[in-house]
Amino acid sequence: MQKFIGTGVALITPFKEDLSVDFEALIKLVNYNINNGTNYLVINGTTGESATISKEEKQLIIDTIIKVNNKRLPLVLGVGGNNTLEVVKELKTRDFTGIDGILSVAPYYSKPTQEGFYQHYKAIAEATILPVILYNVPGRTAKNMEPATTLRLAKDFKNVVAVKEAGNNQQQYNTLLKNKPADFLIISGDDDLALGVTLAGGSGVISVIGQAFPKEFSKMIQLGLEGKNKEAYAIHFKMMDIIDYIFEENNPAGIKAVLQELAICKNDVRLPLVKATKQLQDKIASFVESF
């Protein structure tokens, strides 16, 4: 699973002012990341506002990125939810040509038991031959998938190849790193902890801020993979403030404000999200100008 080591980015979905998908900006964003060191792209993850993307839009987004990417980088598709049967149905019926792996967010709202998590992902693993990346993000799903459950899945299913861990809990990362199977990847889903996790034995990150500063962020993670902590932390310290800013109000409003400052896309989001406040936009603009 070398293709999922390094810096992956959870692509936003750019919108026009009328909130239709801005495919021109999406193409610009994809090429910007490919040309500046990103290792793989994640399509239609939660940062892509997947909850408010229609099935028709999702297919057009996938088709556009596959075409623009033209096999240059591995592609991971977000396929998840809290309706296990619907997720399994999509896995069994969608054409995954051009897709290298699946990122599947833990069930939200339902707050399953650990056995519920296991059975949900068991059904997913058995529904596809593609590599599956588990995605634990308890701050959004309202329930933590514990390391024992993640490790059980890793040991029981060959195509469960990684976890994107985003609990912002260093001890949980350490438990996973200590006990994981040799070929199972621990991928940081926390931009602020990504370097530390990588230096501790993690396989990199699926990042939000990385899509705005791919050259710097991917270099930082590569230095971390090489164990060059001083050089890596020099970049980390430069980026600490902007990582805080993009999550200050909501994601992806923060990262879209950054991308607007970089003239890649507009900062529009779909309800129930709202744009970053002027106060936050001003802080972001000041950072980008001085970076």
PDB file of C-alpha atoms in Angstrom:
ATOM      1  CA  MET A   1       0.000   0.000   0.000  1.00  0.00           C
ATOM      2  CA  GLN A   2       2.884   2.346  -0.797  1.00  0.00           C
ATOM      3  CA  LYS A   3       0.489   4.549  -2.768  1.00  0.00           C
ATOM      4  CA  PHE A   4      -1.154   5.721   0.483  1.00  0.00           C
ATOM      5  CA  ILE A   5       2.068   6.761   2.205  1.00  0.00           C
ATOM      6  CA  GLY A   6       2.903  10.452   2.394  1.00  0.00           C
ATOM      7  CA  THR A   7       0.524  13.358   1.931  1.00  0.00           C
ATOM      8  CA  GLY A   8      -3.000  12.796   0.723  1.00  0.00           C
ATOM      9  CA  VAL A   9      -5.358  15.744   0.549  1.00  0.00           C
ATOM     10  CA  ALA A  10      -9.088  15.766   1.238  1.00  0.00           C
ATOM     11  CA  LEU A  11     -10.207  17.892  -1.689  1.00  0.00           C
ATOM     12  CA  ILE A  12     -12.844  20.560  -1.162  1.00  0.00           C
ATOM     13  CA  THR A  13     -15.683  20.939  -3.660  1.00  0.00           C
ATOM     14  CA  PRO A  14     -15.456  24.460  -5.112  1.00  0.00           C
ATOM     15  CA  PHE A  15     -18.741  26.275  -5.666  1.00  0.00           C
ATOM     16  CA  LYS A  16     -19.753  29.271  -7.751  1.00  0.00           C
ATOM     17  CA  GLU A  17     -21.721  32.108  -6.166  1.00  0.00           C
ATOM     18  CA  ASP A  18     -24.967  30.341  -7.159  1.00  0.00           C
ATOM     19  CA  LEU A  19     -23.639  27.270  -5.255  1.00  0.00           C
ATOM     20  CA  SER A  20     -23.351  25.098  -8.354  1.00  0.00           C
ATOM     21  CA  VAL A  21     -20.131  23.080  -8.569  1.00  0.00           C
ATOM     22  CA  ASP A  22     -17.275  25.122 -10.029  1.00  0.00           C
ATOM     23  CA  PHE A  23     -15.587  22.521 -12.217  1.00  0.00           C
ATOM     24  CA  GLU A  24     -13.064  25.006 -13.615  1.00  0.00           C
ATOM     25  CA  ALA A  25     -11.831  25.734 -10.083  1.00  0.00           C
ATOM     26  CA  LEU A  26     -11.816  22.001  -9.266  1.00  0.00           C
ATOM     27  CA  ILE A  27      -9.552  21.330 -12.251  1.00  0.00           C
ATOM     28  CA  LYS A  28      -7.274  24.163 -11.123  1.00  0.00           C
ATOM     29  CA  LEU A  29      -7.103  22.744  -7.584  1.00  0.00           C
ATOM     30  CA  VAL A  30      -6.306  19.216  -8.777  1.00  0.00           C
ATOM     31  CA  ASN A  31      -3.513  20.367 -11.087  1.00  0.00           C
ATOM     32  CA  TYR A  32      -2.120  22.656  -8.376  1.00  0.00           C
ATOM     33  CA  ASN A  33      -1.785  19.699  -6.019  1.00  0.00           C
ATOM     34  CA  ILE A  34      -0.407  17.303  -8.607  1.00  0.00           C
ATOM     35  CA  ASN A  35       2.229  19.833  -9.655  1.00  0.00           C
ATOM     36  CA  ASN A  36       3.313  20.669  -6.103  1.00  0.00           C
ATOM     37  CA  GLY A  37       4.095  17.363  -4.432  1.00  0.00           C
ATOM     38  CA  THR A  38       0.836  15.900  -3.127  1.00  0.00           C
ATOM     39  CA  ASN A  39       1.058  12.096  -3.099  1.00  0.00           C
ATOM     40  CA  TYR A  40      -2.618  11.160  -3.525  1.00  0.00           C
ATOM     41  CA  LEU A  41      -6.063  12.759  -3.739  1.00  0.00           C
ATOM     42  CA  VAL A  42      -9.210  12.025  -1.747  1.00  0.00           C
ATOM     43  CA  ILE A  43     -12.454  12.704  -3.623  1.00  0.00           C
ATOM     44  CA  ASN A  44     -15.828  13.423  -2.008  1.00  0.00           C
ATOM     45  CA  GLY A  45     -14.694  13.074   1.567  1.00  0.00           C
ATOM     46  CA  THR A  46     -16.408  14.990   4.330  1.00  0.00           C
ATOM     47  CA  THR A  47     -14.224  18.061   3.587  1.00  0.00           C
ATOM     48  CA  GLY A  48     -15.708  17.909   0.084  1.00  0.00           C
ATOM     49  CA  GLU A  49     -19.129  18.629   1.663  1.00  0.00           C
ATOM     50  CA  SER A  50     -20.277  15.167   0.617  1.00  0.00           C
ATOM     51  CA  ALA A  51     -23.376  15.478   2.817  1.00  0.00           C
ATOM     52  CA  THR A  52     -24.729  18.194   0.523  1.00  0.00           C
ATOM     53  CA  ILE A  53     -23.536  16.811  -2.842  1.00  0.00           C
ATOM     54  CA  SER A  54     -26.148  15.095  -5.011  1.00  0.00           C
ATOM     55  CA  LYS A  55     -25.525  11.710  -6.633  1.00  0.00           C
ATOM     56  CA  GLU A  56     -25.390  13.376 -10.049  1.00  0.00           C
ATOM     57  CA  GLU A  57     -22.874  15.957  -8.859  1.00  0.00           C
ATOM     58  CA  LYS A  58     -20.769  13.286  -7.194  1.00  0.00           C
ATOM     59  CA  GLN A  59     -20.464  11.357 -10.429  1.00  0.00           C
ATOM     60  CA  LEU A  60     -19.510  14.497 -12.378  1.00  0.00           C
ATOM     61  CA  ILE A  61     -16.898  15.384  -9.746  1.00  0.00           C
ATOM     62  CA  ILE A  62     -15.418  11.869  -9.908  1.00  0.00           C
ATOM     63  CA  ASP A  63     -15.371  11.875 -13.715  1.00  0.00           C
ATOM     64  CA  THR A  64     -13.726  15.301 -13.829  1.00  0.00           C
ATOM     65  CA  ILE A  65     -10.965  14.424 -11.374  1.00  0.00           C
ATOM     66  CA  ILE A  66     -10.216  11.067 -13.015  1.00  0.00           C
ATOM     67  CA  LYS A  67      -9.898  12.792 -16.392  1.00  0.00           C
ATOM     68  CA  VAL A  68      -7.722  15.656 -15.146  1.00  0.00           C
ATOM     69  CA  ASN A  69      -5.560  13.401 -12.991  1.00  0.00           C
ATOM     70  CA  ASN A  70      -4.919  11.108 -15.973  1.00  0.00           C
ATOM     71  CA  LYS A  71      -3.386   8.416 -13.729  1.00  0.00           C
ATOM     72  CA  ARG A  72      -0.751  10.787 -12.361  1.00  0.00           C
ATOM     73  CA  LEU A  73      -1.677  10.254  -8.684  1.00  0.00           C
ATOM     74  CA  PRO A  74      -3.581   7.539  -6.798  1.00  0.00           C
ATOM     75  CA  LEU A  75      -7.218   8.436  -6.157  1.00  0.00           C
ATOM     76  CA  VAL A  76      -9.245   7.561  -3.061  1.00  0.00           C
ATOM     77  CA  LEU A  77     -13.037   7.911  -3.105  1.00  0.00           C
ATOM     78  CA  GLY A  78     -15.140   8.697  -0.062  1.00  0.00           C
ATOM     79  CA  VAL A  79     -17.903   6.098   0.300  1.00  0.00           C
ATOM     80  CA  GLY A  80     -19.419   6.100   3.760  1.00  0.00           C
ATOM     81  CA  GLY A  81     -22.408   6.879   5.924  1.00  0.00           C
ATOM     82  CA  ASN A  82     -24.600   5.575   8.698  1.00  0.00           C
ATOM     83  CA  ASN A  83     -26.825   3.462   6.455  1.00  0.00           C
ATOM     84  CA  THR A  84     -24.708   0.342   6.046  1.00  0.00           C
ATOM     85  CA  LEU A  85     -26.967  -1.213   3.412  1.00  0.00           C
ATOM     86  CA  GLU A  86     -26.776   1.910   1.225  1.00  0.00           C
ATOM     87  CA  VAL A  87     -22.986   2.057   1.532  1.00  0.00           C
ATOM     88  CA  VAL A  88     -22.741  -1.622   0.561  1.00  0.00           C
ATOM     89  CA  LYS A  89     -25.130  -1.035  -2.350  1.00  0.00           C
ATOM     90  CA  GLU A  90     -22.947   1.773  -3.678  1.00  0.00           C
ATOM     91  CA  LEU A  91     -19.835  -0.373  -3.350  1.00  0.00           C
ATOM     92  CA  LYS A  92     -21.490  -3.175  -5.315  1.00  0.00           C
ATOM     93  CA  THR A  93     -22.989  -1.023  -8.080  1.00  0.00           C
ATOM     94  CA  ARG A  94     -20.645   1.925  -8.705  1.00  0.00           C
ATOM     95  CA  ASP A  95     -18.018   1.790 -11.455  1.00  0.00           C
ATOM     96  CA  PHE A  96     -14.700   2.216  -9.639  1.00  0.00           C
ATOM     97  CA  THR A  97     -12.531   2.378 -12.753  1.00  0.00           C
ATOM     98  CA  GLY A  98      -9.696   4.792 -12.035  1.00  0.00           C
ATOM     99  CA  ILE A  99     -10.168   4.623  -8.248  1.00  0.00           C
ATOM    100  CA  ASP A 100      -7.363   3.121  -6.132  1.00  0.00           C
ATOM    101  CA  GLY A 101      -9.051   2.892  -2.728  1.00  0.00           C
ATOM    102  CA  ILE A 102     -12.047   3.724  -0.556  1.00  0.00           C
ATOM    103  CA  LEU A 103     -12.173   6.055   2.451  1.00  0.00           C
ATOM    104  CA  SER A 104     -15.198   5.210   4.583  1.00  0.00           C
ATOM    105  CA  VAL A 105     -16.181   7.481   7.450  1.00  0.00           C
ATOM    106  CA  ALA A 106     -17.401   5.845  10.649  1.00  0.00           C
ATOM    107  CA  PRO A 107     -21.195   5.895  11.056  1.00  0.00           C
ATOM    108  CA  TYR A 108     -22.353   9.249  12.401  1.00  0.00           C
ATOM    109  CA  TYR A 109     -25.318  10.063  14.671  1.00  0.00           C
ATOM    110  CA  SER A 110     -26.208   6.403  15.274  1.00  0.00           C
ATOM    111  CA  LYS A 111     -23.473   5.995  17.931  1.00  0.00           C
ATOM    112  CA  PRO A 112     -22.961   2.237  17.409  1.00  0.00           C
ATOM    113  CA  THR A 113     -21.256  -0.020  19.926  1.00  0.00           C
ATOM    114  CA  GLN A 114     -17.766  -1.278  19.115  1.00  0.00           C
ATOM    115  CA  GLU A 115     -19.390  -4.448  17.748  1.00  0.00           C
ATOM    116  CA  GLY A 116     -21.594  -2.220  15.590  1.00  0.00           C
ATOM    117  CA  PHE A 117     -18.528  -0.507  14.157  1.00  0.00           C
ATOM    118  CA  TYR A 118     -16.968  -3.894  13.458  1.00  0.00           C
ATOM    119  CA  GLN A 119     -20.034  -5.307  11.701  1.00  0.00           C
ATOM    120  CA  HIS A 120     -20.469  -2.101   9.638  1.00  0.00           C
ATOM    121  CA  TYR A 121     -16.909  -2.246   8.338  1.00  0.00           C
ATOM    122  CA  LYS A 122     -17.052  -6.025   7.920  1.00  0.00           C
ATOM    123  CA  ALA A 123     -19.961  -5.521   5.507  1.00  0.00           C
ATOM    124  CA  ILE A 124     -17.979  -2.849   3.652  1.00  0.00           C
ATOM    125  CA  ALA A 125     -14.809  -4.942   3.416  1.00  0.00           C
ATOM    126  CA  GLU A 126     -16.775  -7.886   2.039  1.00  0.00           C
ATOM    127  CA  ALA A 127     -18.576  -5.703  -0.521  1.00  0.00           C
ATOM    128  CA  THR A 128     -15.460  -4.548  -2.410  1.00  0.00           C
ATOM    129  CA  ILE A 129     -12.094  -5.809  -3.591  1.00  0.00           C
ATOM    130  CA  LEU A 130     -10.634  -2.306  -3.333  1.00  0.00           C
ATOM    131  CA  PRO A 131      -8.373  -1.284  -0.442  1.00  0.00           C
ATOM    132  CA  VAL A 132     -10.453   0.228   2.378  1.00  0.00           C
ATOM    133  CA  ILE A 133      -9.231   3.063   4.606  1.00  0.00           C
ATOM    134  CA  LEU A 134     -11.237   3.307   7.823  1.00  0.00           C
ATOM    135  CA  TYR A 135     -11.997   6.851   8.993  1.00  0.00           C
ATOM    136  CA  ASN A 136     -12.441   7.505  12.699  1.00  0.00           C
ATOM    137  CA  VAL A 137     -13.472  11.092  13.471  1.00  0.00           C
ATOM    138  CA  PRO A 138     -15.363  11.079  16.802  1.00  0.00           C
ATOM    139  CA  GLY A 139     -15.596  14.870  16.984  1.00  0.00           C
ATOM    140  CA  ARG A 140     -18.028  14.686  14.049  1.00  0.00           C
ATOM    141  CA  THR A 141     -19.585  11.242  14.442  1.00  0.00           C
ATOM    142  CA  ALA A 142     -20.172  11.508  18.227  1.00  0.00           C
ATOM    143  CA  LYS A 143     -18.615   8.087  18.934  1.00  0.00           C
ATOM    144  CA  ASN A 144     -15.015   6.932  19.063  1.00  0.00           C
ATOM    145  CA  MET A 145     -13.975   3.741  17.315  1.00  0.00           C
ATOM    146  CA  GLU A 146     -11.543   2.318  19.829  1.00  0.00           C
ATOM    147  CA  PRO A 147      -8.096   1.009  18.825  1.00  0.00           C
ATOM    148  CA  ALA A 148      -9.082  -2.582  19.645  1.00  0.00           C
ATOM    149  CA  THR A 149     -11.885  -2.398  17.053  1.00  0.00           C
ATOM    150  CA  THR A 150      -9.633  -0.847  14.402  1.00  0.00           C
ATOM    151  CA  LEU A 151      -6.947  -3.464  15.010  1.00  0.00           C
ATOM    152  CA  ARG A 152      -9.497  -6.286  14.942  1.00  0.00           C
ATOM    153  CA  LEU A 153     -10.651  -5.131  11.509  1.00  0.00           C
ATOM    154  CA  ALA A 154      -7.048  -4.767  10.321  1.00  0.00           C
ATOM    155  CA  LYS A 155      -6.282  -8.356  11.304  1.00  0.00           C
ATOM    156  CA  ASP A 156      -9.521  -9.893   9.990  1.00  0.00           C
ATOM    157  CA  PHE A 157      -9.752  -8.315   6.509  1.00  0.00           C
ATOM    158  CA  LYS A 158      -6.869  -8.139   4.058  1.00  0.00           C
ATOM    159  CA  ASN A 159      -8.382  -5.230   2.141  1.00  0.00           C
ATOM    160  CA  VAL A 160      -8.730  -3.085   5.276  1.00  0.00           C
ATOM    161  CA  VAL A 161      -5.325  -1.519   4.762  1.00  0.00           C
ATOM    162  CA  ALA A 162      -5.313   1.682   6.821  1.00  0.00           C
ATOM    163  CA  VAL A 163      -7.103   3.964   9.218  1.00  0.00           C
ATOM    164  CA  LYS A 164      -7.417   7.707   8.932  1.00  0.00           C
ATOM    165  CA  GLU A 165      -7.409   8.480  12.645  1.00  0.00           C
ATOM    166  CA  ALA A 166      -8.792  11.916  13.500  1.00  0.00           C
ATOM    167  CA  GLY A 167      -9.595  11.842  17.186  1.00  0.00           C
ATOM    168  CA  ASN A 168      -6.909  14.418  18.027  1.00  0.00           C
ATOM    169  CA  ASN A 169      -5.737  11.968  20.682  1.00  0.00           C
ATOM    170  CA  GLN A 170      -2.010  11.277  20.732  1.00  0.00           C
ATOM    171  CA  GLN A 171      -2.382   8.338  23.113  1.00  0.00           C
ATOM    172  CA  GLN A 172      -4.828   6.646  20.745  1.00  0.00           C
ATOM    173  CA  TYR A 173      -2.373   7.109  17.880  1.00  0.00           C
ATOM    174  CA  ASN A 174       0.375   5.587  20.013  1.00  0.00           C
ATOM    175  CA  THR A 175      -1.771   2.575  20.908  1.00  0.00           C
ATOM    176  CA  LEU A 176      -2.502   1.962  17.232  1.00  0.00           C
ATOM    177  CA  LEU A 177       1.143   2.369  16.235  1.00  0.00           C
ATOM    178  CA  LYS A 178       2.315   0.051  18.998  1.00  0.00           C
ATOM    179  CA  ASN A 179      -0.102  -2.790  18.220  1.00  0.00           C
ATOM    180  CA  LYS A 180      -0.853  -2.598  14.488  1.00  0.00           C
ATOM    181  CA  PRO A 181      -0.029  -5.357  11.983  1.00  0.00           C
ATOM    182  CA  ALA A 182       3.237  -4.626  10.187  1.00  0.00           C
ATOM    183  CA  ASP A 183       1.635  -3.673   6.872  1.00  0.00           C
ATOM    184  CA  PHE A 184      -1.313  -1.689   8.289  1.00  0.00           C
ATOM    185  CA  LEU A 185      -1.074   2.086   7.808  1.00  0.00           C
ATOM    186  CA  ILE A 186      -1.847   4.646  10.501  1.00  0.00           C
ATOM    187  CA  ILE A 187      -2.698   7.871   8.662  1.00  0.00           C
ATOM    188  CA  SER A 188      -3.169  11.109  10.556  1.00  0.00           C
ATOM    189  CA  GLY A 189      -6.430  12.953   9.993  1.00  0.00           C
ATOM    190  CA  ASP A 190      -5.312  15.761  12.297  1.00  0.00           C
ATOM    191  CA  ASP A 191      -3.180  18.360  10.530  1.00  0.00           C
ATOM    192  CA  ASP A 192      -1.785  19.658  13.809  1.00  0.00           C
ATOM    193  CA  LEU A 193      -0.589  16.199  14.912  1.00  0.00           C
ATOM    194  CA  ALA A 194       0.414  14.845  11.502  1.00  0.00           C
ATOM    195  CA  LEU A 195       4.142  15.387  11.828  1.00  0.00           C
ATOM    196  CA  GLY A 196       4.375  13.908  15.324  1.00  0.00           C
ATOM    197  CA  VAL A 197       2.359  10.872  14.255  1.00  0.00           C
ATOM    198  CA  THR A 198       4.563  10.396  11.196  1.00  0.00           C
ATOM    199  CA  LEU A 199       7.747  10.636  13.267  1.00  0.00           C
ATOM    200  CA  ALA A 200       6.307   8.053  15.683  1.00  0.00           C
ATOM    201  CA  GLY A 201       5.869   5.532  12.868  1.00  0.00           C
ATOM    202  CA  GLY A 202       2.742   6.708  11.054  1.00  0.00           C
ATOM    203  CA  SER A 203       2.399   6.650   7.284  1.00  0.00           C
ATOM    204  CA  GLY A 204       1.604  10.313   6.727  1.00  0.00           C
ATOM    205  CA  VAL A 205      -1.607  12.295   6.554  1.00  0.00           C
ATOM    206  CA  ILE A 206      -4.858  12.916   4.753  1.00  0.00           C
ATOM    207  CA  SER A 207      -4.770  16.668   5.099  1.00  0.00           C
ATOM    208  CA  VAL A 208      -7.045  19.658   4.732  1.00  0.00           C
ATOM    209  CA  ILE A 209      -4.428  22.438   4.776  1.00  0.00           C
ATOM    210  CA  GLY A 210      -2.184  20.386   2.490  1.00  0.00           C
ATOM    211  CA  GLN A 211      -4.265  21.267  -0.576  1.00  0.00           C
ATOM    212  CA  ALA A 212      -3.517  24.974  -0.057  1.00  0.00           C
ATOM    213  CA  PHE A 213       0.210  24.555   0.653  1.00  0.00           C
ATOM    214  CA  PRO A 214       1.022  21.209  -0.975  1.00  0.00           C
ATOM    215  CA  LYS A 215       4.693  21.911  -1.603  1.00  0.00           C
ATOM    216  CA  GLU A 216       5.442  22.812   2.009  1.00  0.00           C
ATOM    217  CA  PHE A 217       3.149  20.315   3.704  1.00  0.00           C
ATOM    218  CA  SER A 218       4.182  17.322   1.609  1.00  0.00           C
ATOM    219  CA  LYS A 219       7.859  18.220   2.133  1.00  0.00           C
ATOM    220  CA  MET A 220       7.259  18.336   5.894  1.00  0.00           C
ATOM    221  CA  ILE A 221       5.662  14.887   5.878  1.00  0.00           C
ATOM    222  CA  GLN A 222       8.404  13.448   3.664  1.00  0.00           C
ATOM    223  CA  LEU A 223      11.028  14.787   6.068  1.00  0.00           C
ATOM    224  CA  GLY A 224       9.056  13.166   8.885  1.00  0.00           C
ATOM    225  CA  LEU A 225       9.036   9.826   7.071  1.00  0.00           C
ATOM    226  CA  GLU A 226      12.804  10.150   6.738  1.00  0.00           C
ATOM    227  CA  GLY A 227      13.162  10.909  10.458  1.00  0.00           C
ATOM    228  CA  LYS A 228      14.507  14.423   9.845  1.00  0.00           C
ATOM    229  CA  ASN A 229      12.667  15.972  12.738  1.00  0.00           C
ATOM    230  CA  LYS A 230      14.467  19.342  12.959  1.00  0.00           C
ATOM    231  CA  GLU A 231      13.914  20.210   9.310  1.00  0.00           C
ATOM    232  CA  ALA A 232      10.332  18.932   9.455  1.00  0.00           C
ATOM    233  CA  TYR A 233       9.435  20.877  12.575  1.00  0.00           C
ATOM    234  CA  ALA A 234      10.780  24.082  11.030  1.00  0.00           C
ATOM    235  CA  ILE A 235       8.000  23.787   8.445  1.00  0.00           C
ATOM    236  CA  HIS A 236       5.446  22.673  11.061  1.00  0.00           C
ATOM    237  CA  PHE A 237       6.092  25.773  13.166  1.00  0.00           C
ATOM    238  CA  LYS A 238       5.619  28.013  10.106  1.00  0.00           C
ATOM    239  CA  MET A 239       2.208  26.448   9.465  1.00  0.00           C
ATOM    240  CA  MET A 240       0.837  26.171  12.999  1.00  0.00           C
ATOM    241  CA  ASP A 241      -1.209  29.381  12.867  1.00  0.00           C
ATOM    242  CA  ILE A 242      -2.933  28.656   9.562  1.00  0.00           C
ATOM    243  CA  ILE A 243      -3.833  25.141  10.702  1.00  0.00           C
ATOM    244  CA  ASP A 244      -5.531  26.666  13.741  1.00  0.00           C
ATOM    245  CA  TYR A 245      -7.293  29.267  11.597  1.00  0.00           C
ATOM    246  CA  ILE A 246      -8.888  26.840   9.142  1.00  0.00           C
ATOM    247  CA  PHE A 247     -10.594  24.910  11.931  1.00  0.00           C
ATOM    248  CA  GLU A 248     -11.488  27.953  14.052  1.00  0.00           C
ATOM    249  CA  GLU A 249     -15.080  28.192  12.768  1.00  0.00           C
ATOM    250  CA  ASN A 250     -15.866  25.228  10.540  1.00  0.00           C
ATOM    251  CA  ASN A 251     -14.356  22.999   7.925  1.00  0.00           C
ATOM    252  CA  PRO A 252     -14.301  23.544   4.953  1.00  0.00           C
ATOM    253  CA  ALA A 253     -15.197  27.250   5.265  1.00  0.00           C
ATOM    254  CA  GLY A 254     -11.716  27.947   6.641  1.00  0.00           C
ATOM    255  CA  ILE A 255      -9.763  26.155   3.939  1.00  0.00           C
ATOM    256  CA  LYS A 256     -11.974  27.692   1.244  1.00  0.00           C
ATOM    257  CA  ALA A 257     -11.078  31.124   2.601  1.00  0.00           C
ATOM    258  CA  VAL A 258      -7.395  30.207   2.209  1.00  0.00           C
ATOM    259  CA  LEU A 259      -7.934  28.913  -1.323  1.00  0.00           C
ATOM    260  CA  GLN A 260      -9.755  32.124  -2.235  1.00  0.00           C
ATOM    261  CA  GLU A 261      -6.723  34.128  -1.080  1.00  0.00           C
ATOM    262  CA  LEU A 262      -4.605  31.919  -3.347  1.00  0.00           C
ATOM    263  CA  ALA A 263      -6.987  32.657  -6.260  1.00  0.00           C
ATOM    264  CA  ILE A 264      -7.870  28.984  -6.709  1.00  0.00           C
ATOM    265  CA  CYS A 265     -11.588  29.095  -5.917  1.00  0.00           C
ATOM    266  CA  LYS A 266     -14.261  31.146  -4.186  1.00  0.00           C
ATOM    267  CA  ASN A 267     -15.061  30.705  -0.493  1.00  0.00           C
ATOM    268  CA  ASP A 268     -18.707  29.705  -0.954  1.00  0.00           C
ATOM    269  CA  VAL A 269     -20.124  26.784   1.050  1.00  0.00           C
ATOM    270  CA  ARG A 270     -23.538  25.141   1.146  1.00  0.00           C
ATOM    271  CA  LEU A 271     -25.888  25.414   4.089  1.00  0.00           C
ATOM    272  CA  PRO A 272     -25.929  24.526   6.907  1.00  0.00           C
ATOM    273  CA  LEU A 273     -22.341  25.777   6.648  1.00  0.00           C
ATOM    274  CA  VAL A 274     -21.670  29.478   6.212  1.00  0.00           C
ATOM    275  CA  LYS A 275     -18.636  31.386   4.956  1.00  0.00           C
ATOM    276  CA  ALA A 276     -15.797  32.285   7.286  1.00  0.00           C
ATOM    277  CA  THR A 277     -16.430  35.538   9.126  1.00  0.00           C
ATOM    278  CA  LYS A 278     -14.656  38.693   7.981  1.00  0.00           C
ATOM    279  CA  GLN A 279     -12.514  38.588  11.118  1.00  0.00           C
ATOM    280  CA  LEU A 280     -11.278  35.104  10.246  1.00  0.00           C
ATOM    281  CA  GLN A 281     -10.874  35.939   6.559  1.00  0.00           C
ATOM    282  CA  ASP A 282      -8.699  38.913   7.519  1.00  0.00           C
ATOM    283  CA  LYS A 283      -6.430  36.719   9.675  1.00  0.00           C
ATOM    284  CA  ILE A 284      -6.153  34.184   6.860  1.00  0.00           C
ATOM    285  CA  ALA A 285      -5.406  36.897   4.281  1.00  0.00           C
ATOM    286  CA  SER A 286      -2.646  38.297   6.502  1.00  0.00           C
ATOM    287  CA  PHE A 287      -1.079  34.857   6.896  1.00  0.00           C
ATOM    288  CA  VAL A 288      -1.184  34.043   3.185  1.00  0.00           C
ATOM    289  CA  GLU A 289       0.314  37.429   2.296  1.00  0.00           C
ATOM    290  CA  SER A 290       3.234  36.907   4.663  1.00  0.00           C
ATOM    291  CA  PHE A 291       3.822  33.173   4.046  1.00  0.00           C
TER     292      PHE A 291
END
